[in-house]
Amino acid sequence: MLTPQSIQNKKIIVLVPTHNEGSVLRQSVEPLLQQMPLQVVIIDDGSHQPAVKQVQGLPVVVLRHKVNLGQGAALQTGITYARKANADYVITFDADGQHAASDLPALLQPLLRNEADIVLGSRFINGHSNSVPLFKKGILHAARFINYSFTGILLSDAHNGIRAFNKTALDKISLTENRMAHASEILFLIKKHRLRYKEVPVTVRYTRYARQKGQGGGSAIKILFDLLLHKLFK
Amino acid sequence: MNGIQLLLLAGVSFIVLYFITRLKNRLMDIVLLTALVLCAIVFILWPETTNKLAALLGVGRGADLIVYISILTFWFTILKLYRRIRLLEQLFTEIVRQQALQQPEQLSSGSINEPHKDTVVPKDHSV
């Protein structure tokens, strides 16, 4: 497992994009701070109530988009910040309480061993998929194959927001898709820059809150449309 | 001349006037517009020319031919607009991003009791 030595002198930044998460944001961020020495950067993507009010008293950095641009744009703002801050490893983590902070060591492991440049969390390996709602499962599997047809990369999961990058990946990943199509754009960039990638099993919790906030079938069509435009105008 | 011809000619004249007052120094746009308008006037005054053109291209009626061409033009225009919107969005995103990066808020464990600078502290009127 992660020994204190292996991450010693390494700067780890966790990016948490958020938009109107309310008190759930604090519940998502607090467990992160108990994990290991890391810097949490919250990117408030134009929430009505500034997210900074939700995380008072926590040692975090908050960047605020004055207007709502989308999760992809928020992540890229965080990535730019992490580059400037000279981070060694960057983790992306959802603010809606779906991800488990305890998955962080497993996510970092392949990077520390230099086996991959980018590690993607998957809810569908090692039986972590039991609680995924059936409809959601269907959409995600369709998305896997759509991503495969665009990139030639077939993953076991799609649109899972928990990922880890090393410096090499951090330099190459520049997201231009402001909304949810950024998840596929990451795969385009993996392919384009020949980044080494690896999937590790992670837990995704389907709380009632996350189900309400999560994306339904309609957003899948929007993502597909954004992807087509991305390919057309790149 | 029948009613529809008058209506269409009036519409075309209005568009020409509108554009000419706004495109004073853009030669290419004026040339393109003039060509389009001349075509329109010819087709309006002598509709049978569109029928001949349609027959030449294997389309039944001249009006159908015009609809097909309009649909193509419409598609093309929409694509161009999407491209323009995406470019504007990228520009806009970059501005918002730069602004966010210039003002990072570094919170600390000790800041729990300090009012945030954006927080409106109610004025004490009792004093």
Short mmCIF file of C-alpha atoms in Angstrom, two decimals:
data_model
loop_
_atom_site.label_atom_id
_atom_site.label_comp_id
_atom_site.label_asym_id
_atom_site.label_seq_id
_atom_site.Cartn_x
_atom_site.Cartn_y
_atom_site.Cartn_z
CA MET A 1 0.00 0.00 0.00
CA LEU A 2 0.96 3.63 0.04
CA THR A 3 3.77 4.14 2.45
CA PRO A 4 4.41 7.61 3.77
CA GLN A 5 7.81 7.43 2.01
CA SER A 6 6.34 6.74 -1.41
CA ILE A 7 4.36 9.97 -1.40
CA GLN A 8 6.86 11.97 0.57
CA ASN A 9 7.78 15.22 -1.10
CA LYS A 10 5.11 14.57 -3.71
CA LYS A 11 2.51 17.24 -4.25
CA ILE A 12 -0.92 15.69 -4.66
CA ILE A 13 -3.81 17.91 -5.69
CA VAL A 14 -7.41 16.72 -5.65
CA LEU A 15 -9.73 18.66 -7.95
CA VAL A 16 -13.37 18.81 -6.91
CA PRO A 17 -15.59 20.55 -9.49
CA THR A 18 -18.86 21.64 -7.93
CA HIS A 19 -22.08 23.30 -9.00
CA ASN A 20 -24.87 23.91 -6.47
CA GLU A 21 -24.00 20.92 -4.27
CA GLY A 22 -24.94 22.66 -1.03
CA SER A 23 -23.95 20.87 2.16
CA VAL A 24 -23.10 17.65 0.28
CA LEU A 25 -19.90 19.36 -0.89
CA ARG A 26 -18.55 19.52 2.65
CA GLN A 27 -19.45 15.87 3.25
CA SER A 28 -17.54 14.92 0.09
CA VAL A 29 -14.47 16.99 0.86
CA GLU A 30 -13.96 16.24 4.56
CA PRO A 31 -13.01 12.54 4.10
CA LEU A 32 -10.43 13.57 1.48
CA LEU A 33 -8.58 15.72 3.97
CA GLN A 34 -8.21 12.77 6.33
CA GLN A 35 -6.60 10.56 3.69
CA MET A 36 -3.01 11.68 3.24
CA PRO A 37 -1.12 14.90 2.79
CA LEU A 38 -2.88 16.45 -0.15
CA GLN A 39 -4.23 19.76 -1.37
CA VAL A 40 -7.93 19.96 -2.14
CA VAL A 41 -8.89 22.47 -4.82
CA ILE A 42 -12.62 23.10 -5.21
CA ILE A 43 -13.72 24.63 -8.47
CA ASP A 44 -17.02 26.37 -7.91
CA ASP A 45 -18.63 26.43 -11.33
CA GLY A 46 -20.89 29.42 -10.82
CA SER A 47 -23.01 28.03 -7.96
CA HIS A 48 -25.87 30.32 -6.91
CA GLN A 49 -24.58 30.26 -3.35
CA PRO A 50 -20.78 30.57 -3.51
CA ALA A 51 -19.33 27.15 -2.56
CA VAL A 52 -16.73 28.86 -0.38
CA LYS A 53 -19.45 29.30 2.26
CA GLN A 54 -19.98 25.55 2.45
CA VAL A 55 -16.35 24.74 3.16
CA GLN A 56 -15.43 27.43 5.69
CA GLY A 57 -12.91 26.08 8.18
CA LEU A 58 -11.49 23.43 5.86
CA PRO A 59 -7.94 23.86 4.56
CA VAL A 60 -8.86 24.01 0.89
CA VAL A 61 -8.40 26.31 -2.09
CA VAL A 62 -11.53 27.54 -3.86
CA LEU A 63 -11.53 28.80 -7.44
CA ARG A 64 -14.76 30.34 -8.60
CA HIS A 65 -16.16 30.65 -12.11
CA LYS A 66 -18.38 33.70 -12.05
CA VAL A 67 -20.79 31.95 -14.41
CA ASN A 68 -21.68 28.31 -14.91
CA LEU A 69 -19.61 26.82 -17.73
CA GLY A 70 -19.90 23.08 -17.16
CA GLN A 71 -17.94 20.32 -15.48
CA GLY A 72 -15.36 20.00 -18.25
CA ALA A 73 -14.51 23.69 -18.01
CA ALA A 74 -14.28 23.47 -14.21
CA LEU A 75 -11.90 20.52 -14.42
CA GLN A 76 -9.71 22.34 -16.92
CA THR A 77 -9.52 25.38 -14.64
CA GLY A 78 -8.36 23.01 -11.88
CA ILE A 79 -5.85 21.35 -14.21
CA THR A 80 -4.39 24.73 -15.18
CA TYR A 81 -4.14 25.62 -11.48
CA ALA A 82 -2.45 22.29 -10.69
CA ARG A 83 0.09 22.80 -13.48
CA LYS A 84 0.98 26.23 -12.16
CA ALA A 85 1.19 24.86 -8.62
CA ASN A 86 3.63 22.24 -9.95
CA ALA A 87 1.62 19.24 -8.77
CA ASP A 88 3.14 15.76 -9.10
CA TYR A 89 -0.18 13.96 -9.09
CA VAL A 90 -3.70 15.21 -9.72
CA ILE A 91 -6.90 13.39 -8.81
CA THR A 92 -10.37 14.38 -9.99
CA PHE A 93 -13.19 13.68 -7.57
CA ASP A 94 -16.94 14.38 -7.77
CA ALA A 95 -18.56 16.70 -5.26
CA ASP A 96 -21.89 14.87 -5.06
CA GLY A 97 -20.76 12.23 -2.56
CA GLN A 98 -20.66 9.37 -5.08
CA HIS A 99 -16.95 8.68 -4.74
CA ALA A 100 -15.09 7.22 -1.78
CA ALA A 101 -11.98 8.96 -0.47
CA SER A 102 -10.69 5.51 0.53
CA ASP A 103 -10.20 4.73 -3.19
CA LEU A 104 -7.45 7.35 -3.50
CA PRO A 105 -4.49 5.10 -2.58
CA ALA A 106 -5.54 2.47 -5.14
CA LEU A 107 -5.87 5.20 -7.76
CA LEU A 108 -2.39 6.58 -7.07
CA GLN A 109 -0.65 3.21 -6.86
CA PRO A 110 -0.12 2.62 -10.63
CA LEU A 111 1.22 6.19 -10.96
CA LEU A 112 3.67 5.77 -8.09
CA ARG A 113 4.90 2.51 -9.60
CA ASN A 114 5.18 4.30 -12.96
CA GLU A 115 2.91 1.77 -14.64
CA ALA A 116 0.53 4.37 -16.06
CA ASP A 117 0.23 8.11 -16.79
CA ILE A 118 -3.48 8.20 -16.14
CA VAL A 119 -5.61 5.99 -13.92
CA LEU A 120 -9.36 5.77 -14.46
CA GLY A 121 -11.76 4.58 -11.80
CA SER A 122 -14.21 1.90 -12.89
CA ARG A 123 -17.38 0.83 -11.12
CA PHE A 124 -17.64 -2.27 -13.30
CA ILE A 125 -14.54 -4.26 -12.37
CA ASN A 126 -14.42 -6.62 -9.41
CA GLY A 127 -18.15 -6.61 -8.86
CA HIS A 128 -18.43 -3.02 -7.72
CA SER A 129 -21.38 -2.56 -10.05
CA ASN A 130 -24.03 -4.26 -7.92
CA SER A 131 -25.78 -1.07 -6.93
CA VAL A 132 -25.74 0.69 -10.32
CA PRO A 133 -29.35 1.31 -11.41
CA LEU A 134 -30.29 -0.80 -14.41
CA PHE A 135 -31.13 2.07 -16.76
CA LYS A 136 -27.92 3.87 -15.84
CA LYS A 137 -26.01 0.67 -16.50
CA GLY A 138 -27.50 0.40 -20.00
CA ILE A 139 -26.61 4.01 -20.85
CA LEU A 140 -23.05 3.57 -19.53
CA HIS A 141 -22.49 0.43 -21.56
CA ALA A 142 -23.76 2.17 -24.68
CA ALA A 143 -21.41 5.07 -23.88
CA ARG A 144 -18.47 2.65 -23.55
CA PHE A 145 -19.02 1.44 -27.09
CA ILE A 146 -19.57 4.93 -28.45
CA ASN A 147 -16.26 5.97 -26.90
CA TYR A 148 -14.72 2.84 -28.40
CA SER A 149 -15.98 3.75 -31.86
CA PHE A 150 -14.54 7.26 -31.51
CA THR A 151 -11.21 6.35 -29.92
CA GLY A 152 -10.54 2.63 -30.23
CA ILE A 153 -10.21 2.49 -26.46
CA LEU A 154 -12.66 0.10 -24.81
CA LEU A 155 -12.91 0.71 -21.10
CA SER A 156 -15.01 -1.16 -18.57
CA ASP A 157 -16.73 2.08 -17.52
CA ALA A 158 -17.61 5.47 -19.03
CA HIS A 159 -18.10 8.89 -17.54
CA ASN A 160 -16.74 8.00 -14.14
CA GLY A 161 -15.41 11.22 -12.62
CA ILE A 162 -12.71 9.68 -10.42
CA ARG A 163 -9.32 9.69 -12.14
CA ALA A 164 -5.65 10.29 -11.40
CA PHE A 165 -2.97 11.89 -13.58
CA ASN A 166 0.80 12.08 -13.30
CA LYS A 167 2.83 15.04 -14.56
CA THR A 168 3.04 13.64 -18.11
CA ALA A 169 -0.73 13.33 -18.37
CA LEU A 170 -1.24 16.67 -16.63
CA ASP A 171 0.79 18.41 -19.33
CA LYS A 172 -1.12 16.76 -22.16
CA ILE A 173 -4.69 16.95 -20.93
CA SER A 174 -6.30 20.19 -22.08
CA LEU A 175 -10.07 19.99 -22.16
CA THR A 176 -12.00 22.12 -24.63
CA GLU A 177 -15.34 20.40 -24.04
CA ASN A 178 -16.98 22.53 -21.38
CA ARG A 179 -19.78 20.13 -20.57
CA MET A 180 -19.96 16.38 -20.04
CA ALA A 181 -18.31 15.38 -23.32
CA HIS A 182 -14.98 16.07 -21.60
CA ALA A 183 -15.03 12.47 -20.32
CA SER A 184 -14.72 11.23 -23.90
CA GLU A 185 -12.30 14.03 -24.78
CA ILE A 186 -9.91 12.61 -22.16
CA LEU A 187 -9.90 9.36 -24.12
CA PHE A 188 -9.20 11.25 -27.37
CA LEU A 189 -6.23 12.87 -25.64
CA ILE A 190 -5.00 9.54 -24.20
CA LYS A 191 -4.97 8.17 -27.70
CA LYS A 192 -3.50 11.27 -29.35
CA HIS A 193 -0.62 11.57 -26.87
CA ARG A 194 -0.22 7.81 -26.37
CA LEU A 195 -0.61 8.07 -22.63
CA ARG A 196 -0.39 4.85 -20.64
CA TYR A 197 -3.71 4.26 -18.92
CA LYS A 198 -5.02 1.80 -16.40
CA GLU A 199 -8.40 1.14 -14.85
CA VAL A 200 -8.79 0.36 -11.16
CA PRO A 201 -11.95 -0.71 -9.34
CA VAL A 202 -13.67 2.05 -7.36
CA THR A 203 -16.88 2.34 -5.43
CA VAL A 204 -19.65 4.57 -6.75
CA ARG A 205 -22.45 5.17 -4.28
CA TYR A 206 -25.93 5.75 -5.60
CA THR A 207 -27.42 7.90 -2.90
CA ARG A 208 -30.83 9.40 -3.48
CA TYR A 209 -29.15 12.80 -3.82
CA ALA A 210 -26.70 11.55 -6.45
CA ARG A 211 -29.50 9.92 -8.41
CA GLN A 212 -31.39 13.19 -8.51
CA LYS A 213 -28.37 15.21 -9.53
CA GLY A 214 -26.99 12.60 -11.90
CA GLN A 215 -27.44 12.54 -15.62
CA GLY A 216 -30.28 10.76 -17.31
CA GLY A 217 -30.78 9.52 -20.84
CA GLY A 218 -31.38 13.01 -22.25
CA SER A 219 -27.91 14.17 -21.33
CA ALA A 220 -26.43 11.16 -23.13
CA ILE A 221 -27.86 12.55 -26.37
CA LYS A 222 -26.45 16.00 -25.62
CA ILE A 223 -23.02 14.46 -24.99
CA LEU A 224 -23.17 12.59 -28.28
CA PHE A 225 -24.09 15.79 -30.10
CA ASP A 226 -21.18 17.67 -28.47
CA LEU A 227 -18.85 14.83 -29.47
CA LEU A 228 -19.96 15.03 -33.09
CA LEU A 229 -19.40 18.79 -33.14
CA HIS A 230 -16.03 18.26 -31.45
CA LYS A 231 -14.94 15.89 -34.20
CA LEU A 232 -16.36 18.16 -36.90
CA PHE A 233 -14.67 21.37 -35.82
CA LYS A 234 -11.48 20.22 -34.15
CA MET B 1 -47.99 40.71 -61.97
CA ASN B 2 -49.84 38.90 -59.21
CA GLY B 3 -49.96 39.35 -55.43
CA ILE B 4 -47.24 36.92 -54.40
CA GLN B 5 -44.77 38.51 -56.83
CA LEU B 6 -45.40 41.95 -55.31
CA LEU B 7 -45.00 40.54 -51.79
CA LEU B 8 -41.72 38.79 -52.57
CA LEU B 9 -40.28 41.77 -54.43
CA ALA B 10 -41.16 44.05 -51.52
CA GLY B 11 -39.42 41.60 -49.15
CA VAL B 12 -36.31 41.42 -51.31
CA SER B 13 -36.15 45.21 -51.64
CA PHE B 14 -36.39 45.58 -47.89
CA ILE B 15 -33.53 43.08 -47.34
CA VAL B 16 -31.37 44.90 -49.90
CA LEU B 17 -31.96 48.27 -48.27
CA TYR B 18 -31.31 46.81 -44.82
CA PHE B 19 -28.03 45.21 -45.80
CA ILE B 20 -26.71 48.04 -47.93
CA THR B 21 -27.10 50.50 -45.07
CA ARG B 22 -25.07 48.14 -42.86
CA LEU B 23 -22.47 46.73 -45.25
CA LYS B 24 -20.99 49.99 -46.46
CA ASN B 25 -17.39 48.89 -46.79
CA ARG B 26 -17.67 45.14 -47.33
CA LEU B 27 -17.32 44.65 -51.05
CA MET B 28 -17.50 40.82 -51.18
CA ASP B 29 -20.70 40.76 -49.12
CA ILE B 30 -22.29 43.37 -51.40
CA VAL B 31 -21.32 41.42 -54.53
CA LEU B 32 -22.70 38.17 -53.09
CA LEU B 33 -25.86 39.88 -51.97
CA THR B 34 -26.37 41.53 -55.37
CA ALA B 35 -25.99 38.17 -57.14
CA LEU B 36 -28.50 36.53 -54.81
CA VAL B 37 -30.96 39.38 -55.16
CA LEU B 38 -30.73 39.38 -58.97
CA CYS B 39 -31.45 35.63 -58.99
CA ALA B 40 -34.41 36.19 -56.69
CA ILE B 41 -35.83 38.97 -58.87
CA VAL B 42 -35.49 36.88 -62.04
CA PHE B 43 -37.20 33.89 -60.39
CA ILE B 44 -39.99 36.07 -59.00
CA LEU B 45 -40.75 37.89 -62.25
CA TRP B 46 -40.30 34.87 -64.54
CA PRO B 47 -41.16 31.83 -62.40
CA GLU B 48 -41.11 29.53 -65.45
CA THR B 49 -37.28 29.87 -65.56
CA THR B 50 -37.09 27.87 -62.32
CA ASN B 51 -39.22 25.16 -63.93
CA LYS B 52 -36.80 24.90 -66.84
CA LEU B 53 -33.86 24.72 -64.45
CA ALA B 54 -35.64 22.09 -62.37
CA ALA B 55 -36.41 19.95 -65.41
CA LEU B 56 -32.75 20.17 -66.35
CA LEU B 57 -31.78 18.79 -62.92
CA GLY B 58 -34.49 16.13 -62.84
CA VAL B 59 -36.73 17.88 -60.29
CA GLY B 60 -40.48 18.09 -60.98
CA ARG B 61 -41.24 21.73 -60.15
CA GLY B 62 -39.15 24.87 -59.88
CA ALA B 63 -40.54 25.61 -56.43
CA ASP B 64 -39.34 22.19 -55.22
CA LEU B 65 -35.85 22.89 -56.53
CA ILE B 66 -35.77 26.16 -54.59
CA VAL B 67 -36.89 24.38 -51.40
CA TYR B 68 -34.12 21.77 -51.76
CA ILE B 69 -31.46 24.41 -52.30
CA SER B 70 -32.81 26.41 -49.36
CA ILE B 71 -32.57 23.36 -47.07
CA LEU B 72 -28.93 22.84 -48.03
CA THR B 73 -28.14 26.51 -47.46
CA PHE B 74 -29.95 26.37 -44.15
CA TRP B 75 -27.89 23.36 -42.97
CA PHE B 76 -24.70 25.03 -43.98
CA THR B 77 -25.67 28.21 -42.15
CA ILE B 78 -26.54 26.28 -38.98
CA LEU B 79 -23.18 24.50 -39.01
CA LYS B 80 -21.37 27.78 -39.47
CA LEU B 81 -23.33 29.27 -36.58
CA TYR B 82 -22.48 26.28 -34.34
CA ARG B 83 -18.84 26.77 -35.17
CA ARG B 84 -19.09 30.45 -34.35
CA ILE B 85 -20.85 29.67 -31.05
CA ARG B 86 -18.18 27.16 -30.05
CA LEU B 87 -15.42 29.65 -30.79
CA LEU B 88 -17.18 32.31 -28.75
CA GLU B 89 -17.68 29.81 -25.93
CA GLN B 90 -13.98 28.99 -25.88
CA LEU B 91 -13.11 32.66 -25.69
CA PHE B 92 -15.64 33.26 -22.94
CA THR B 93 -14.41 30.21 -20.99
CA GLU B 94 -10.84 31.45 -21.17
CA ILE B 95 -11.85 34.83 -19.72
CA VAL B 96 -13.84 33.28 -16.87
CA ARG B 97 -11.01 30.80 -16.20
CA GLN B 98 -8.33 33.49 -16.05
CA GLN B 99 -10.47 35.47 -13.65
CA ALA B 100 -10.97 32.39 -11.42
CA LEU B 101 -7.25 31.61 -11.43
CA GLN B 102 -6.33 35.17 -10.50
CA GLN B 103 -8.40 35.06 -7.34
CA PRO B 104 -7.84 31.71 -5.61
CA GLU B 105 -9.34 31.66 -2.13
CA GLN B 106 -7.02 29.91 0.26
CA LEU B 107 -9.05 28.79 3.26
CA SER B 108 -7.50 27.37 6.39
CA SER B 109 -8.64 25.33 9.36
CA GLY B 110 -8.59 28.50 11.42
CA SER B 111 -10.96 30.50 9.25
CA ILE B 112 -14.10 29.00 10.69
CA ASN B 113 -15.06 32.03 12.74
CA GLU B 114 -13.80 34.68 10.39
CA PRO B 115 -16.47 36.19 8.20
CA HIS B 116 -15.75 35.61 4.57
CA LYS B 117 -15.02 38.73 2.59
CA ASP B 118 -17.97 38.11 0.29
CA THR B 119 -20.24 37.57 3.25
CA VAL B 120 -22.34 40.58 4.06
CA VAL B 121 -21.85 41.40 7.69
CA PRO B 122 -25.06 42.96 9.00
CA LYS B 123 -24.47 46.45 10.32
CA ASP B 124 -25.23 46.90 13.97
CA HIS B 125 -27.73 49.71 14.10
CA SER B 126 -28.31 49.39 17.82
CA VAL B 127 -25.26 51.44 18.72
#
